[in-house]
mmCIF file of C-alpha atoms in Angstrom:
data_model
loop_
_atom_site.group_PDB
_atom_site.id
_atom_site.type_symbol
_atom_site.label_atom_id
_atom_site.label_comp_id
_atom_site.label_asym_id
_atom_site.label_seq_id
_atom_site.Cartn_x
_atom_site.Cartn_y
_atom_site.Cartn_z
ATOM 1 C CA UNK A 1 -21.478 -12.529 -3.222
ATOM 2 C CA UNK A 2 -18.317 -12.451 -5.311
ATOM 3 C CA UNK A 3 -16.732 -9.717 -3.127
ATOM 4 C CA UNK A 4 -15.710 -10.695 0.389
ATOM 5 C CA UNK A 5 -15.107 -7.671 2.645
ATOM 6 C CA UNK A 6 -13.280 -8.342 5.910
ATOM 7 C CA UNK A 7 -12.912 -5.578 8.493
ATOM 8 C CA UNK A 8 -11.111 -6.385 11.736
ATOM 9 C CA UNK A 9 -11.873 -2.957 13.226
ATOM 10 C CA UNK A 10 -15.498 -2.258 12.344
ATOM 11 C CA UNK A 11 -15.892 1.316 13.560
ATOM 12 C CA UNK A 12 -15.185 4.927 12.612
ATOM 13 C CA UNK A 13 -13.853 5.452 9.112
ATOM 14 C CA UNK A 14 -13.296 1.718 8.672
ATOM 15 C CA UNK A 15 -16.992 1.029 9.194
ATOM 16 C CA UNK A 16 -18.043 3.969 7.066
ATOM 17 C CA UNK A 17 -16.034 2.731 4.093
ATOM 18 C CA UNK A 18 -17.089 -0.914 4.095
ATOM 19 C CA UNK A 19 -20.733 -0.030 4.756
ATOM 20 C CA UNK A 20 -20.643 2.301 1.776
ATOM 21 C CA UNK A 21 -19.097 -0.348 -0.456
ATOM 22 C CA UNK A 22 -21.602 -2.959 0.625
ATOM 23 C CA UNK A 23 -24.523 -0.600 0.006
ATOM 24 C CA UNK A 24 -23.330 0.672 -3.350
ATOM 25 C CA UNK A 25 -21.774 -2.420 -4.924
ATOM 26 C CA UNK A 26 -23.441 -5.662 -5.851
ATOM 27 C CA UNK A 27 -22.556 -9.142 -4.628
ATOM 28 C CA UNK A 28 -20.773 -8.151 -1.403
ATOM 29 C CA UNK A 29 -20.631 -10.083 1.843
ATOM 30 C CA UNK A 30 -19.235 -8.463 4.985
ATOM 31 C CA UNK A 31 -17.402 -10.132 7.878
ATOM 32 C CA UNK A 32 -16.341 -7.940 10.818
ATOM 33 C CA UNK A 33 -15.103 -7.636 14.377
ATOM 34 C CA UNK A 34 -16.161 -4.803 16.744
ATOM 35 C CA UNK A 35 -14.000 -1.672 16.862
ATOM 36 C CA UNK A 36 -12.306 -2.146 20.217
ATOM 37 C CA UNK A 37 -9.075 -3.627 21.583
ATOM 38 C CA UNK A 38 -7.212 -2.529 18.449
ATOM 39 C CA UNK A 39 -3.950 -4.173 19.504
ATOM 40 C CA UNK A 40 -5.587 -7.572 19.739
ATOM 41 C CA UNK A 41 -7.424 -7.144 16.451
ATOM 42 C CA UNK A 42 -4.087 -6.535 14.730
ATOM 43 C CA UNK A 43 -2.472 -9.492 16.440
ATOM 44 C CA UNK A 44 -5.142 -12.192 16.312
ATOM 45 C CA UNK A 45 -8.028 -11.338 13.954
ATOM 46 C CA UNK A 46 -6.631 -13.425 11.087
ATOM 47 C CA UNK A 47 -7.082 -16.610 13.084
ATOM 48 C CA UNK A 48 -10.633 -15.608 14.029
ATOM 49 C CA UNK A 49 -11.631 -14.910 10.443
ATOM 50 C CA UNK A 50 -9.988 -18.100 9.227
ATOM 51 C CA UNK A 51 -12.426 -20.018 11.401
ATOM 52 C CA UNK A 52 -15.521 -17.871 10.918
ATOM 53 C CA UNK A 53 -15.600 -16.816 7.260
ATOM 54 C CA UNK A 54 -17.725 -19.439 5.493
ATOM 55 C CA UNK A 55 -16.133 -21.344 2.651
ATOM 56 C CA UNK A 56 -17.682 -20.380 -0.669
ATOM 57 C CA UNK A 57 -16.849 -20.899 -4.315
ATOM 58 C CA UNK A 58 -18.555 -17.581 -5.083
ATOM 59 C CA UNK A 59 -15.758 -15.406 -3.742
ATOM 60 C CA UNK A 60 -13.540 -13.766 -6.341
ATOM 61 C CA UNK A 61 -12.220 -10.675 -4.528
ATOM 62 C CA UNK A 62 -11.088 -10.097 -0.938
ATOM 63 C CA UNK A 63 -11.112 -6.481 0.310
ATOM 64 C CA UNK A 64 -9.709 -5.701 3.750
ATOM 65 C CA UNK A 65 -8.019 -2.942 5.729
ATOM 66 C CA UNK A 66 -4.430 -3.034 6.928
ATOM 67 C CA UNK A 67 -5.483 -3.846 10.496
ATOM 68 C CA UNK A 68 -5.789 -7.476 9.397
ATOM 69 C CA UNK A 69 -2.643 -9.555 8.977
ATOM 70 C CA UNK A 70 -3.439 -10.652 5.435
ATOM 71 C CA UNK A 71 -0.420 -12.957 5.232
ATOM 72 C CA UNK A 72 -1.660 -15.014 8.172
ATOM 73 C CA UNK A 73 -5.179 -15.241 6.780
ATOM 74 C CA UNK A 74 -3.963 -16.330 3.349
ATOM 75 C CA UNK A 75 -1.830 -19.049 4.948
ATOM 76 C CA UNK A 76 -4.614 -20.272 7.228
ATOM 77 C CA UNK A 77 -7.237 -20.176 4.456
ATOM 78 C CA UNK A 78 -5.643 -21.132 1.113
ATOM 79 C CA UNK A 79 -9.024 -20.706 -0.593
ATOM 80 C CA UNK A 80 -9.010 -17.009 0.367
ATOM 81 C CA UNK A 81 -5.338 -16.696 -0.545
ATOM 82 C CA UNK A 82 -6.221 -17.493 -4.155
ATOM 83 C CA UNK A 83 -8.567 -14.525 -4.458
ATOM 84 C CA UNK A 84 -7.677 -11.093 -5.808
ATOM 85 C CA UNK A 85 -6.571 -9.539 -2.509
ATOM 86 C CA UNK A 86 -7.019 -5.771 -2.038
ATOM 87 C CA UNK A 87 -5.513 -4.077 1.008
ATOM 88 C CA UNK A 88 -6.746 -0.587 2.001
ATOM 89 C CA UNK A 89 -4.638 1.676 4.249
ATOM 90 C CA UNK A 90 -6.522 4.125 6.454
ATOM 91 C CA UNK A 91 -3.252 4.707 8.318
ATOM 92 C CA UNK A 92 0.159 3.119 8.454
ATOM 93 C CA UNK A 93 2.022 1.962 11.495
ATOM 94 C CA UNK A 94 5.467 2.923 10.193
ATOM 95 C CA UNK A 95 4.842 6.618 10.866
ATOM 96 C CA UNK A 96 1.892 6.550 13.258
ATOM 97 C CA UNK A 97 2.740 9.219 15.865
ATOM 98 C CA UNK A 98 4.371 8.040 19.076
ATOM 99 C CA UNK A 99 6.170 10.148 21.657
ATOM 100 C CA UNK A 100 9.370 8.128 21.387
ATOM 101 C CA UNK A 101 10.495 5.719 18.693
ATOM 102 C CA UNK A 102 11.175 3.142 21.408
ATOM 103 C CA UNK A 103 7.432 3.034 22.081
ATOM 104 C CA UNK A 104 6.592 1.883 18.559
ATOM 105 C CA UNK A 105 5.634 -1.779 18.543
ATOM 106 C CA UNK A 106 7.591 -3.359 15.698
ATOM 107 C CA UNK A 107 5.013 -6.080 15.127
ATOM 108 C CA UNK A 108 2.235 -3.803 13.835
ATOM 109 C CA UNK A 109 4.336 -2.242 11.098
ATOM 110 C CA UNK A 110 5.861 -5.603 10.250
ATOM 111 C CA UNK A 111 2.372 -7.103 9.864
ATOM 112 C CA UNK A 112 1.445 -4.360 7.410
ATOM 113 C CA UNK A 113 4.569 -4.981 5.340
ATOM 114 C CA UNK A 114 3.805 -8.703 5.200
ATOM 115 C CA UNK A 115 0.223 -7.941 4.186
ATOM 116 C CA UNK A 116 1.470 -5.743 1.335
ATOM 117 C CA UNK A 117 3.740 -8.517 0.093
ATOM 118 C CA UNK A 118 0.795 -10.929 -0.031
ATOM 119 C CA UNK A 119 -1.755 -8.476 -1.473
ATOM 120 C CA UNK A 120 -2.378 -8.108 -5.197
ATOM 121 C CA UNK A 121 -3.344 -4.429 -4.910
ATOM 122 C CA UNK A 122 -2.453 -1.988 -2.123
ATOM 123 C CA UNK A 123 -4.601 1.143 -1.878
ATOM 124 C CA UNK A 124 -3.831 4.211 0.235
ATOM 125 C CA UNK A 125 -6.203 7.029 1.141
ATOM 126 C CA UNK A 126 -3.650 9.737 0.250
ATOM 127 C CA UNK A 127 -0.323 10.233 -1.477
ATOM 128 C CA UNK A 128 1.162 11.198 1.878
ATOM 129 C CA UNK A 129 -0.007 7.940 3.448
ATOM 130 C CA UNK A 130 1.452 5.929 0.575
ATOM 131 C CA UNK A 131 4.805 7.698 0.328
ATOM 132 C CA UNK A 132 5.359 7.887 4.084
ATOM 133 C CA UNK A 133 4.810 4.143 4.289
ATOM 134 C CA UNK A 134 6.904 3.104 1.297
ATOM 135 C CA UNK A 135 9.851 5.385 2.043
ATOM 136 C CA UNK A 136 9.933 4.275 5.693
ATOM 137 C CA UNK A 137 10.190 0.559 4.984
ATOM 138 C CA UNK A 138 13.980 0.553 4.623
ATOM 139 C CA UNK A 139 14.630 2.409 7.863
ATOM 140 C CA UNK A 140 11.996 0.375 9.682
ATOM 141 C CA UNK A 141 13.526 -2.947 8.658
ATOM 142 C CA UNK A 142 16.913 -1.813 9.981
ATOM 143 C CA UNK A 143 15.468 -2.384 13.450
ATOM 144 C CA UNK A 144 15.980 -6.091 12.764
ATOM 145 C CA UNK A 145 19.367 -6.887 14.328
ATOM 146 C CA UNK A 146 20.660 -9.028 11.450
ATOM 147 C CA UNK A 147 19.688 -10.984 8.303
ATOM 148 C CA UNK A 148 17.441 -8.169 7.147
ATOM 149 C CA UNK A 149 15.174 -8.576 4.097
ATOM 150 C CA UNK A 150 16.075 -6.380 1.130
ATOM 151 C CA UNK A 151 14.329 -4.444 -1.646
ATOM 152 C CA UNK A 152 10.906 -4.568 -0.022
ATOM 153 C CA UNK A 153 9.930 -1.078 -1.165
ATOM 154 C CA UNK A 154 10.680 -1.927 -4.789
ATOM 155 C CA UNK A 155 8.592 -5.106 -4.489
ATOM 156 C CA UNK A 156 5.594 -3.396 -2.915
ATOM 157 C CA UNK A 157 5.523 -0.067 -4.764
ATOM 158 C CA UNK A 158 4.278 -1.412 -8.141
ATOM 159 C CA UNK A 159 1.179 -2.743 -6.377
ATOM 160 C CA UNK A 160 0.305 0.621 -4.831
ATOM 161 C CA UNK A 161 -2.194 3.289 -5.819
ATOM 162 C CA UNK A 162 -4.107 6.124 -4.182
ATOM 163 C CA UNK A 163 -7.895 6.304 -3.996
ATOM 164 C CA UNK A 164 -9.125 8.978 -1.631
ATOM 165 C CA UNK A 165 -11.600 8.061 1.057
ATOM 166 C CA UNK A 166 -15.091 8.388 -0.492
ATOM 167 C CA UNK A 167 -17.576 10.596 1.326
ATOM 168 C CA UNK A 168 -21.319 10.734 0.871
ATOM 169 C CA UNK A 169 -21.717 14.401 1.657
ATOM 170 C CA UNK A 170 -24.983 15.262 3.422
ATOM 171 C CA UNK A 171 -27.368 17.928 2.208
ATOM 172 C CA UNK A 172 -26.484 20.865 4.473
ATOM 173 C CA UNK A 173 -28.160 23.633 2.479
ATOM 174 C CA UNK A 174 -30.610 24.235 5.283
ATOM 175 C CA UNK A 175 -27.809 25.188 7.653
ATOM 176 C CA UNK A 176 -25.725 27.374 5.358
ATOM 177 C CA UNK A 177 -26.107 31.010 4.278
ATOM 178 C CA UNK A 178 -27.192 31.501 0.686
ATOM 179 C CA UNK A 179 -23.824 32.732 -0.584
ATOM 180 C CA UNK A 180 -22.089 29.595 0.701
ATOM 181 C CA UNK A 181 -24.780 27.292 -0.665
ATOM 182 C CA UNK A 182 -24.364 28.818 -4.098
ATOM 183 C CA UNK A 183 -20.593 28.471 -3.816
ATOM 184 C CA UNK A 184 -20.960 24.830 -2.744
ATOM 185 C CA UNK A 185 -22.920 23.983 -5.873
ATOM 186 C CA UNK A 186 -20.298 25.746 -7.962
ATOM 187 C CA UNK A 187 -17.458 23.801 -6.354
ATOM 188 C CA UNK A 188 -19.236 20.494 -6.894
ATOM 189 C CA UNK A 189 -19.576 21.260 -10.580
ATOM 190 C CA UNK A 190 -15.971 22.343 -11.220
ATOM 191 C CA UNK A 191 -13.489 20.462 -13.413
ATOM 192 C CA UNK A 192 -15.923 18.163 -15.137
ATOM 193 C CA UNK A 193 -17.697 17.133 -11.946
ATOM 194 C CA UNK A 194 -21.109 18.440 -12.984
ATOM 195 C CA UNK A 195 -22.463 14.912 -12.845
ATOM 196 C CA UNK A 196 -21.523 14.766 -9.167
ATOM 197 C CA UNK A 197 -23.803 17.628 -8.142
ATOM 198 C CA UNK A 198 -27.140 15.863 -8.336
ATOM 199 C CA UNK A 199 -25.986 12.634 -6.653
ATOM 200 C CA UNK A 200 -24.218 14.554 -3.890
ATOM 201 C CA UNK A 201 -27.240 16.711 -3.152
ATOM 202 C CA UNK A 202 -29.682 13.832 -3.438
ATOM 203 C CA UNK A 203 -27.959 11.410 -1.083
ATOM 204 C CA UNK A 204 -30.057 12.537 1.872
ATOM 205 C CA UNK A 205 -33.710 13.637 2.002
ATOM 206 C CA UNK A 206 -34.576 17.211 1.121
ATOM 207 C CA UNK A 207 -33.741 19.717 3.892
ATOM 208 C CA UNK A 208 -37.330 20.363 4.908
ATOM 209 C CA UNK A 209 -37.762 16.700 5.833
ATOM 210 C CA UNK A 210 -34.718 16.426 8.073
ATOM 211 C CA UNK A 211 -34.105 17.269 11.706
ATOM 212 C CA UNK A 212 -31.430 19.775 12.735
ATOM 213 C CA UNK A 213 -29.024 17.133 14.003
ATOM 214 C CA UNK A 214 -28.925 15.209 10.729
ATOM 215 C CA UNK A 215 -27.334 18.006 8.768
ATOM 216 C CA UNK A 216 -24.279 18.054 11.021
ATOM 217 C CA UNK A 217 -23.923 14.298 11.406
ATOM 218 C CA UNK A 218 -20.831 14.125 9.217
ATOM 219 C CA UNK A 219 -19.061 16.575 11.500
ATOM 220 C CA UNK A 220 -19.568 14.207 14.397
ATOM 221 C CA UNK A 221 -19.180 10.772 12.905
ATOM 222 C CA UNK A 222 -18.142 11.069 9.274
ATOM 223 C CA UNK A 223 -14.753 10.331 7.892
ATOM 224 C CA UNK A 224 -12.339 12.183 5.659
ATOM 225 C CA UNK A 225 -9.675 10.970 3.253
ATOM 226 C CA UNK A 226 -6.994 12.135 5.660
ATOM 227 C CA UNK A 227 -8.391 10.471 8.775
ATOM 228 C CA UNK A 228 -5.267 8.375 9.059
ATOM 229 C CA UNK A 229 -5.511 8.031 12.830
ATOM 230 C CA UNK A 230 -9.209 7.476 13.410
ATOM 231 C CA UNK A 231 -10.008 5.612 16.592
ATOM 232 C CA UNK A 232 -7.225 3.081 16.278
ATOM 233 C CA UNK A 233 -5.322 3.495 19.508
ATOM 234 C CA UNK A 234 -6.522 5.666 22.350
ATOM 235 C CA UNK A 235 -3.193 5.469 24.155
ATOM 236 C CA UNK A 236 -1.331 7.128 21.310
ATOM 237 C CA UNK A 237 -1.152 10.942 21.072
ATOM 238 C CA UNK A 238 -3.358 13.157 19.005
ATOM 239 C CA UNK A 239 -3.059 12.915 15.247
ATOM 240 C CA UNK A 240 -2.314 15.666 12.705
ATOM 241 C CA UNK A 241 -3.042 19.216 13.748
ATOM 242 C CA UNK A 242 -2.849 18.627 17.479
ATOM 243 C CA UNK A 243 -1.560 22.193 17.854
ATOM 244 C CA UNK A 244 -5.016 23.367 16.765
ATOM 245 C CA UNK A 245 -6.503 21.414 19.618
ATOM 246 C CA UNK A 246 -4.022 22.947 22.059
ATOM 247 C CA UNK A 247 -4.765 26.511 20.959
ATOM 248 C CA UNK A 248 -8.467 25.796 20.994
ATOM 249 C CA UNK A 249 -8.169 24.443 24.524
ATOM 250 C CA UNK A 250 -6.168 27.514 25.509
ATOM 251 C CA UNK A 251 -8.831 29.779 24.048
ATOM 252 C CA UNK A 252 -11.474 27.873 25.963
ATOM 253 C CA UNK A 253 -9.496 28.121 29.194
ATOM 254 C CA UNK A 254 -8.964 31.858 28.795
ATOM 255 C CA UNK A 255 -12.676 32.406 28.325
ATOM 256 C CA UNK A 256 -13.828 30.013 31.045
ATOM 257 C CA UNK A 257 -14.811 32.880 33.351
ATOM 258 C CA UNK A 258 -17.413 33.953 30.826
ATOM 259 C CA UNK A 259 -18.622 30.507 29.825
ATOM 260 C CA UNK A 260 -21.683 30.449 32.077
ATOM 261 C CA UNK A 261 -22.850 33.902 31.077
ATOM 262 C CA UNK A 262 -22.259 33.071 27.412
ATOM 263 C CA UNK A 263 -24.390 29.954 27.819
ATOM 264 C CA UNK A 264 -27.172 32.029 29.333
ATOM 265 C CA UNK A 265 -26.907 34.531 26.485
ATOM 266 C CA UNK A 266 -27.362 31.757 23.985
ATOM 267 C CA UNK A 267 -30.455 30.477 25.771
ATOM 268 C CA UNK A 268 -31.957 33.948 25.950
ATOM 269 C CA UNK A 269 -30.960 34.925 22.438
ATOM 270 C CA UNK A 270 -31.961 32.219 19.922
ATOM 271 C CA UNK A 271 -30.286 34.222 17.148
ATOM 272 C CA UNK A 272 -26.895 33.063 18.422
ATOM 273 C CA UNK A 273 -26.904 29.874 16.391
ATOM 274 C CA UNK A 274 -23.684 28.350 14.994
ATOM 275 C CA UNK A 275 -25.754 26.763 12.226
ATOM 276 C CA UNK A 276 -26.897 30.203 11.067
ATOM 277 C CA UNK A 277 -23.583 32.035 10.605
ATOM 278 C CA UNK A 278 -24.960 35.150 8.916
ATOM 279 C CA UNK A 279 -28.361 35.485 10.546
ATOM 280 C CA UNK A 280 -29.407 37.227 13.728
ATOM 281 C CA UNK A 281 -26.907 39.430 15.526
ATOM 282 C CA UNK A 282 -24.272 41.528 13.809
ATOM 283 C CA UNK A 283 -21.268 39.521 12.634
ATOM 284 C CA UNK A 284 -18.826 41.690 14.558
ATOM 285 C CA UNK A 285 -20.617 41.118 17.877
ATOM 286 C CA UNK A 286 -21.153 37.382 17.630
ATOM 287 C CA UNK A 287 -18.315 35.138 18.851
ATOM 288 C CA UNK A 288 -16.279 33.038 16.510
ATOM 289 C CA UNK A 289 -16.696 29.301 17.053
ATOM 290 C CA UNK A 290 -13.429 27.373 16.883
ATOM 291 C CA UNK A 291 -13.959 23.659 16.409
ATOM 292 C CA UNK A 292 -11.790 20.561 16.208
ATOM 293 C CA UNK A 293 -13.833 18.586 13.694
ATOM 294 C CA UNK A 294 -11.495 15.590 13.290
ATOM 295 C CA UNK A 295 -13.314 15.117 9.964
ATOM 296 C CA UNK A 296 -11.769 18.016 8.007
ATOM 297 C CA UNK A 297 -12.971 17.401 4.320
ATOM 298 C CA UNK A 298 -16.778 17.241 5.799
ATOM 299 C CA UNK A 299 -16.150 20.345 8.004
ATOM 300 C CA UNK A 300 -15.060 22.430 5.037
ATOM 301 C CA UNK A 301 -17.997 21.170 3.009
ATOM 302 C CA UNK A 302 -20.291 22.364 5.794
ATOM 303 C CA UNK A 303 -18.838 25.865 5.608
ATOM 304 C CA UNK A 304 -15.930 25.842 8.074
ATOM 305 C CA UNK A 305 -12.720 27.731 7.375
ATOM 306 C CA UNK A 306 -9.787 25.284 7.730
ATOM 307 C CA UNK A 307 -6.548 26.133 9.531
ATOM 308 C CA UNK A 308 -4.186 23.189 9.151
ATOM 309 C CA UNK A 309 -0.485 22.468 9.658
ATOM 310 C CA UNK A 310 1.761 22.743 6.627
ATOM 311 C CA UNK A 311 2.692 19.143 7.210
ATOM 312 C CA UNK A 312 1.520 15.550 6.800
ATOM 313 C CA UNK A 313 -1.364 15.209 4.354
ATOM 314 C CA UNK A 314 -2.725 18.736 4.664
ATOM 315 C CA UNK A 315 -0.727 20.385 1.832
ATOM 316 C CA UNK A 316 -2.055 17.634 -0.418
ATOM 317 C CA UNK A 317 -5.638 18.503 0.415
ATOM 318 C CA UNK A 318 -5.838 22.223 1.169
ATOM 319 C CA UNK A 319 -4.620 25.318 -0.721
ATOM 320 C CA UNK A 320 -1.614 27.090 0.802
ATOM 321 C CA UNK A 321 -3.600 29.977 2.286
ATOM 322 C CA UNK A 322 -5.232 27.601 4.789
ATOM 323 C CA UNK A 323 -1.933 26.244 6.125
ATOM 324 C CA UNK A 324 0.340 27.455 8.911
ATOM 325 C CA UNK A 325 3.965 26.546 9.596
ATOM 326 C CA UNK A 326 4.358 27.421 13.286
ATOM 327 C CA UNK A 327 2.123 27.654 16.373
ATOM 328 C CA UNK A 328 2.807 31.396 16.366
ATOM 329 C CA UNK A 329 1.347 31.719 12.866
ATOM 330 C CA UNK A 330 -1.711 29.779 13.966
ATOM 331 C CA UNK A 331 -2.162 31.987 17.025
ATOM 332 C CA UNK A 332 -1.826 35.163 14.951
ATOM 333 C CA UNK A 333 -4.463 34.045 12.464
ATOM 334 C CA UNK A 334 -6.846 32.918 15.186
ATOM 335 C CA UNK A 335 -6.527 36.274 16.923
ATOM 336 C CA UNK A 336 -7.247 38.054 13.651
ATOM 337 C CA UNK A 337 -10.334 35.959 13.015
ATOM 338 C CA UNK A 338 -11.577 36.384 16.586
ATOM 339 C CA UNK A 339 -11.350 40.155 16.169
ATOM 340 C CA UNK A 340 -12.952 40.026 12.721
ATOM 341 C CA UNK A 341 -15.220 36.928 12.606
ATOM 342 C CA UNK A 342 -16.963 38.350 9.555
ATOM 343 C CA UNK A 343 -13.843 37.516 7.520
ATOM 344 C CA UNK A 344 -14.409 33.812 8.151
ATOM 345 C CA UNK A 345 -18.183 33.919 7.849
ATOM 346 C CA UNK A 346 -18.098 35.613 4.467
ATOM 347 C CA UNK A 347 -15.176 33.582 3.146
ATOM 348 C CA UNK A 348 -15.752 31.198 0.241
ATOM 349 C CA UNK A 349 -13.495 28.147 0.295
ATOM 350 C CA UNK A 350 -11.006 28.144 -2.579
ATOM 351 C CA UNK A 351 -10.240 24.439 -2.624
ATOM 352 C CA UNK A 352 -12.260 21.528 -3.975
ATOM 353 C CA UNK A 353 -14.482 19.031 -2.200
ATOM 354 C CA UNK A 354 -15.999 17.218 -5.183
ATOM 355 C CA UNK A 355 -12.955 14.961 -5.832
ATOM 356 C CA UNK A 356 -13.531 13.337 -2.434
ATOM 357 C CA UNK A 357 -17.214 12.545 -2.966
ATOM 358 C CA UNK A 358 -18.544 9.066 -3.612
ATOM 359 C CA UNK A 359 -20.118 10.471 -6.760
ATOM 360 C CA UNK A 360 -16.633 11.231 -8.092
ATOM 361 C CA UNK A 361 -14.864 8.136 -6.744
ATOM 362 C CA UNK A 362 -17.358 5.340 -7.236
ATOM 363 C CA UNK A 363 -15.972 4.513 -10.676
ATOM 364 C CA UNK A 364 -12.499 3.906 -9.266
ATOM 365 C CA UNK A 365 -13.834 1.635 -6.554
ATOM 366 C CA UNK A 366 -16.001 -0.294 -9.013
ATOM 367 C CA UNK A 367 -12.981 -0.791 -11.252
ATOM 368 C CA UNK A 368 -10.853 -1.824 -8.293
ATOM 369 C CA UNK A 369 -13.412 -4.367 -7.128
ATOM 370 C CA UNK A 370 -14.391 -5.785 -10.475
ATOM 371 C CA UNK A 371 -14.324 -9.545 -10.683
ATOM 372 C CA UNK A 372 -11.251 -10.899 -12.375
ATOM 373 C CA UNK A 373 -11.292 -14.709 -12.574
ATOM 374 C CA UNK A 374 -7.962 -16.388 -11.932
ATOM 375 C CA UNK A 375 -6.729 -19.528 -13.592
ATOM 376 C CA UNK A 376 -6.275 -21.375 -10.314
ATOM 377 C CA UNK A 377 -9.799 -20.679 -8.994
#
């Protein structure tokens, strides 16, 4: 157990990542706290772990997320402070969305800066996450009334790198039309990723041995590399793309009068199946399903057409044709697709999903977590 993984918020994308690392890498031991009361986890989890992580001479690497105050833990447990300390950012509190800047609690961002200063390696799940954090440090520290620390960005930046959130994509061939299944295999094999095809398709049992719910599990509980705001603070507003949610809610409200009859139609007509986008009724007569997946990279993999803001991390992930700049542009495109749902159903995604798969990223994580003995151990 040379790798010690500590997760102060063991749920959502945080849980998915550390579970994956523990399953796929050797010699890992996991210490966690349940994913609730996020504020208190950020404030006090270091003290808890200092008392509950067993002392061991086997540890060589400490991997943790930025919820933990790593500086406090290293001070309380000097034996852990000597390890190679890797800090992973799912989100950063310097730009986490709040309605007013006065509502931002200074302590959370300050804790993350301290953790970066103590860490040996700082890993972000996107370039946007990294740059938004680093370039906000100076402005953030100006909130201190006097005697402000200097040059923190230049101290932290050399430690930083980006490794996208790794996803074990499920086998969804059973739920996709043939033309999209063929396209999916092609996308997985692009740009030297041929080796990723077999592992990606073999991660779950063959389609004929799986129930219908399993194939869509990633849409409900998976995590994407841009899930920067996953389950961390219920009181804070929606994360990126909230305008999609608003339009979707508006669409739902406008069609509420027909919701009961539509439900009855679906019960009486089994061909109306969102998992069978090209089967059954004519494409022009079947309604278009607009979803808020919250796990984008998985949704696209499963055949969804993404409509994302031209902001935050989305331009880093999606080609330009899937981005909108204003709510009016979003509304116009949604109206077009609702009138012609066949455009979406027949569309083949022009971006790439393979670079975000565990098959493509496992080498980077293995290199990151390799044991590197230190002289003072």
